[in-house]
Amino acid sequence: MLANGKIIKINSDTFTVKVNEEIFETKSRGKFRNLKIKPLVGDNVLINKDDKVIEEVLPRDNYLLRPLVANIDIALIVTSITEPNINLALLDKLISIITINKIEPVIIWTKLDLVNKDELKEIKKLSKYYESIGIRNFTNEKFKKIKKYLSKKVVTVCGQTGAGKSSLINKFNKNLNLATDTISDALGRGKHTTRIVELFNIDNFYIVDTPGFSSIDIGEYSKEEIKNSFIEFRDITCKYNDCMHIKESGCEVIKLVNNNKILQSRYANYLSFIKELK
Ligand SMILES: Nc1nc2c(ncn2[C@@H]2O[C@H](COP(=O)(O)OP(=O)(O)OP(=O)(O)O)[C@@H](O)[C@H]2O)c(=O)[nH]1
Ligand SMILES: [Mg+2]
Ligand SMILES: [Zn+2]
């Protein structure tokens, strides 16, 4: 018998599919490999309940490659201030990729308890800037507020290894008890604690825990896409319509950067992303 469900977990070649409140451990059909379709966590699928196979992957609203998830409303970019060190290039890159894929980025700052007042002030400034361009910011201490914001959404976490993604999800629901770990090796690079991508239902929203990473590739995107993903550039009119805001004369973006109206680090990251494109 055929039924509609959602993939909530993938562990090597086993796809866990939730059909209403029932769980099925299924395999994927060989035909997907030929069609170059890889079923993802978050995918809505048609399964054969008797054979326990996925018959069809239904059309996606969107998907991300890192983390590998589909049909997402909100991506929480979990950003630690320290341990691992704050990485604004990774943050801005994730904002761009998430925005290009028509998902809402939300910043979650973590490990505020580990830094001094001056560093906290810097984070407040950053947070204010990102809010001013329309991106919601929360600290992980405000998990009740975050929970409220996620109401009725399908959410993924993303960000550096050891930033506190699983810890945050545990705060949402203590019964989950997801594995978390401290930064282990001398280089300060965390070991991956989360290995499997898995979707959890918490109250009235869904959230995916995913393994962290330290870098991400944007080579597949176009210059235009990257430019448009910098939300604060969108309403600025330069002398030339197709201005890339790099070194053109009469560029209003560059003026705003020089006047500190656009965050210097954002603009520097923009230039480096454009250079990174193929
Ligand atoms: N002091 C402090 N420690 C935190 C905070 N958030 C998380 N941690 C700790 O940071 C370590 C890493 O947290 P995890 O939740 O495992 O990080 P993760 O992002 O899930 O890491 P991966 O799954 O490996 O990508 C754990 O020891 C947590 O207890 C925080 O706000 N403050
Ligand atoms: Mg984790
Ligand atoms: Zn310009």
Coordinates of N, CA and C in Angstrom, one line a residue, residues 28-122:
S28 N 15.9 3.0 -0.5 CA 15.6 3.8 -1.6 C 15.7 3.0 -2.9
R29 N 14.9 3.3 -3.9 CA 14.9 2.6 -5.2 C 16.2 2.9 -6.0
G30 N 16.7 1.9 -6.7 CA 17.9 2.2 -7.5 C 17.6 3.3 -8.6
K31 N 16.3 3.4 -9.0 CA 16.0 4.4 -10.0 C 16.4 5.8 -9.6
F32 N 16.4 6.1 -8.3 CA 16.8 7.4 -7.9 C 18.3 7.7 -8.2
R33 N 19.1 6.7 -8.1 CA 20.5 6.9 -8.4 C 20.7 7.2 -9.9
N34 N 19.9 6.5 -10.7 CA 20.0 6.8 -12.2 C 19.5 8.2 -12.5
L35 N 18.5 8.6 -11.7 CA 17.9 9.9 -12.0 C 18.7 11.0 -11.2
K36 N 19.7 10.6 -10.5 CA 20.5 11.5 -9.8 C 19.7 12.3 -8.7
I37 N 18.8 11.5 -8.1 CA 18.0 12.1 -7.0 C 18.5 11.4 -5.7
K38 N 18.9 12.2 -4.8 CA 19.3 11.7 -3.5 C 18.2 12.1 -2.5
P39 N 17.4 11.1 -2.0 CA 16.4 11.5 -1.0 C 17.1 12.2 0.2
L40 N 16.5 13.3 0.7 CA 17.1 14.0 1.8 C 16.2 14.0 3.1
V41 N 16.8 14.3 4.2 CA 16.0 14.5 5.4 C 15.1 15.8 5.1
G42 N 13.8 15.6 5.4 CA 12.9 16.7 5.1 C 12.1 16.5 3.8
D43 N 12.5 15.5 3.0 CA 11.8 15.3 1.8 C 10.5 14.6 2.1
N44 N 9.5 15.1 1.3 CA 8.2 14.4 1.4 C 8.2 13.3 0.3
V45 N 7.8 12.1 0.7 CA 8.0 11.0 -0.2 C 6.7 10.1 -0.2
L46 N 6.7 9.3 -1.3 CA 5.6 8.3 -1.4 C 6.3 7.0 -1.1
I47 N 5.8 6.2 -0.1 CA 6.5 5.0 0.1 C 5.5 3.8 -0.1
N48 N 6.1 2.7 -0.3 CA 5.3 1.4 -0.4 C 5.5 0.8 1.0
K49 N 4.4 0.8 1.8 CA 4.5 0.3 3.2 C 4.8 -1.2 3.3
D50 N 4.4 -1.9 2.3 CA 4.7 -3.4 2.4 C 6.1 -3.7 2.0
D51 N 6.6 -3.2 0.9 CA 8.0 -3.5 0.5 C 9.0 -2.6 1.2
K52 N 8.5 -1.6 1.9 CA 9.4 -0.7 2.7 C 10.4 0.0 1.7
V53 N 9.9 0.5 0.7 CA 10.8 1.3 -0.2 C 10.2 2.7 -0.6
I54 N 11.1 3.6 -0.9 CA 10.6 4.9 -1.3 C 10.3 4.8 -2.8
E55 N 9.1 5.1 -3.2 CA 8.7 5.1 -4.6 C 9.0 6.4 -5.3
E56 N 8.8 7.5 -4.6 CA 8.9 8.8 -5.2 C 9.3 9.8 -4.2
V57 N 10.1 10.7 -4.7 CA 10.5 11.9 -3.9 C 9.6 13.1 -4.5
L58 N 8.8 13.7 -3.7 CA 7.9 14.7 -4.1 C 8.7 16.0 -4.4
P59 N 8.2 16.9 -5.2 CA 8.9 18.1 -5.5 C 9.2 18.9 -4.3
R60 N 10.5 19.5 -4.3 CA 10.9 20.2 -3.1 C 10.7 21.7 -3.2
D61 N 10.4 22.3 -2.0 CA 10.3 23.8 -2.0 C 11.8 24.3 -2.1
N62 N 12.7 23.7 -1.4 CA 14.1 24.1 -1.5 C 15.0 23.0 -0.9
Y63 N 16.3 23.2 -1.0 CA 17.2 22.3 -0.3 C 18.5 22.9 -0.1
L64 N 19.3 22.4 0.9 CA 20.6 22.9 1.1 C 21.6 21.7 1.0
L65 N 22.8 22.0 0.5 CA 23.8 21.0 0.4 C 24.6 20.8 1.8
R66 N 24.8 21.9 2.4 CA 25.5 21.9 3.7 C 24.7 22.7 4.7
P67 N 24.0 22.1 5.7 CA 23.7 20.7 5.8 C 22.8 20.2 4.7
L68 N 22.8 18.9 4.5 CA 22.0 18.2 3.5 C 20.5 18.1 4.0
V69 N 19.7 19.0 3.7 CA 18.3 18.9 4.1 C 17.4 19.6 3.1
A70 N 16.1 19.2 3.1 CA 15.1 19.7 2.1 C 13.9 20.3 2.8
N71 N 13.2 21.2 2.1 CA 11.9 21.7 2.6 C 12.0 22.4 3.9
I72 N 12.9 23.4 4.0 CA 13.2 24.1 5.2 C 12.6 25.5 5.2
D73 N 12.0 26.0 6.3 CA 11.5 27.4 6.4 C 12.6 28.3 7.0
I74 N 13.3 27.8 8.0 CA 14.2 28.6 8.8 C 15.5 27.9 9.0
A75 N 16.7 28.5 8.8 CA 18.0 27.9 9.1 C 18.6 28.7 10.2
L76 N 18.8 28.1 11.4 CA 19.5 28.8 12.5 C 21.0 28.7 12.3
I77 N 21.6 29.8 12.1 CA 23.1 29.8 12.0 C 23.7 29.9 13.4
V78 N 24.1 28.8 13.9 CA 24.6 28.8 15.3 C 26.0 29.2 15.3
T79 N 26.3 30.4 15.9 CA 27.6 31.1 15.8 C 28.2 31.3 17.2
S80 N 29.3 30.6 17.5 CA 29.9 30.8 18.8 C 30.9 32.0 18.7
I81 N 30.9 32.7 19.8 CA 31.8 33.8 19.9 C 33.2 33.4 20.2
T82 N 33.4 32.2 20.9 CA 34.7 31.6 21.2 C 34.5 30.1 21.3
E83 N 35.6 29.4 21.1 CA 35.6 27.9 21.3 C 34.5 27.2 20.5
P84 N 34.5 27.1 19.2 CA 35.5 27.7 18.3 C 35.3 29.2 18.1
N85 N 36.4 29.9 17.7 CA 36.4 31.3 17.5 C 35.4 31.8 16.5
I86 N 34.9 33.0 16.7 CA 33.9 33.5 15.9 C 34.4 33.6 14.4
N87 N 33.6 33.2 13.5 CA 34.0 33.1 12.1 C 32.9 33.9 11.2
L88 N 33.2 35.2 11.0 CA 32.2 36.0 10.3 C 32.1 35.7 8.9
A89 N 33.2 35.2 8.3 CA 33.2 34.8 6.9 C 32.2 33.6 6.7
L90 N 32.3 32.7 7.6 CA 31.4 31.5 7.5 C 29.9 32.0 7.8
L91 N 29.8 32.9 8.7 CA 28.4 33.4 9.0 C 27.8 34.1 7.8
D92 N 28.6 35.0 7.2 CA 28.1 35.7 6.0 C 27.9 34.8 4.8
K93 N 28.7 33.8 4.7 CA 28.5 32.8 3.6 C 27.3 32.0 3.8
L94 N 27.0 31.6 5.0 CA 25.8 30.9 5.3 C 24.6 31.7 5.0
I95 N 24.6 33.0 5.5 CA 23.5 33.9 5.2 C 23.2 34.0 3.7
S96 N 24.3 34.1 2.9 CA 24.1 34.2 1.5 C 23.5 33.0 0.9
I97 N 24.1 31.8 1.2 CA 23.6 30.6 0.6 C 22.1 30.3 1.1
I98 N 21.8 30.5 2.3 CA 20.5 30.3 2.8 C 19.5 31.3 2.2
T99 N 19.9 32.5 2.0 CA 19.0 33.5 1.3 C 18.8 33.1 -0.1
I100 N 19.9 32.7 -0.8 CA 19.7 32.4 -2.2 C 18.7 31.2 -2.4
N101 N 18.7 30.3 -1.4 CA 17.9 29.1 -1.5 C 16.5 29.4 -0.9
K102 N 16.2 30.7 -0.7 CA 14.8 31.1 -0.3 C 14.4 30.5 1.1
I103 N 15.4 30.5 2.0 CA 15.1 30.0 3.3 C 15.5 31.2 4.2
E104 N 14.8 31.4 5.4 CA 15.1 32.5 6.2 C 16.2 32.2 7.2
P105 N 17.3 33.0 7.1 CA 18.4 32.8 8.0 C 18.1 33.5 9.4
V106 N 18.5 32.9 10.5 CA 18.3 33.5 11.8 C 19.6 33.2 12.5
I107 N 20.2 34.2 13.2 CA 21.5 34.0 13.8 C 21.3 33.7 15.3
I108 N 22.0 32.6 15.8 CA 21.9 32.3 17.2 C 23.4 32.4 17.7
W109 N 23.6 33.4 18.6 CA 25.0 33.6 19.2 C 25.1 32.7 20.4
T110 N 26.2 32.0 20.5 CA 26.4 31.1 21.6 C 27.7 31.4 22.4
K111 N 27.8 30.9 23.6 CA 29.0 31.0 24.4 C 29.3 32.4 24.9
L112 N 28.3 33.2 25.1 CA 28.4 34.5 25.6 C 29.0 34.5 27.0
D113 N 28.8 33.4 27.7 CA 29.2 33.3 29.1 C 30.8 33.1 29.2
L114 N 31.4 32.9 28.0 CA 32.9 32.7 28.0 C 33.7 33.9 27.6
V115 N 33.0 35.0 27.4 CA 33.8 36.2 27.0 C 33.6 37.4 27.9
N116 N 34.5 38.4 27.8 CA 34.4 39.5 28.7 C 33.4 40.6 28.1
K117 N 33.2 41.7 28.9 CA 32.3 42.7 28.6 C 32.5 43.4 27.3
D118 N 33.8 43.6 27.0 CA 34.2 44.3 25.7 C 33.8 43.5 24.5
E119 N 34.1 42.2 24.7 CA 33.8 41.3 23.6 C 32.2 41.2 23.4
L120 N 31.5 41.2 24.5 CA 30.1 41.2 24.4 C 29.5 42.4 23.7
K121 N 30.2 43.6 24.0 CA 29.8 44.8 23.3 C 29.9 44.7 21.8
E122 N 31.0 44.1 21.4 CA 31.3 43.9 19.9 C 30.2 43.0 19.3

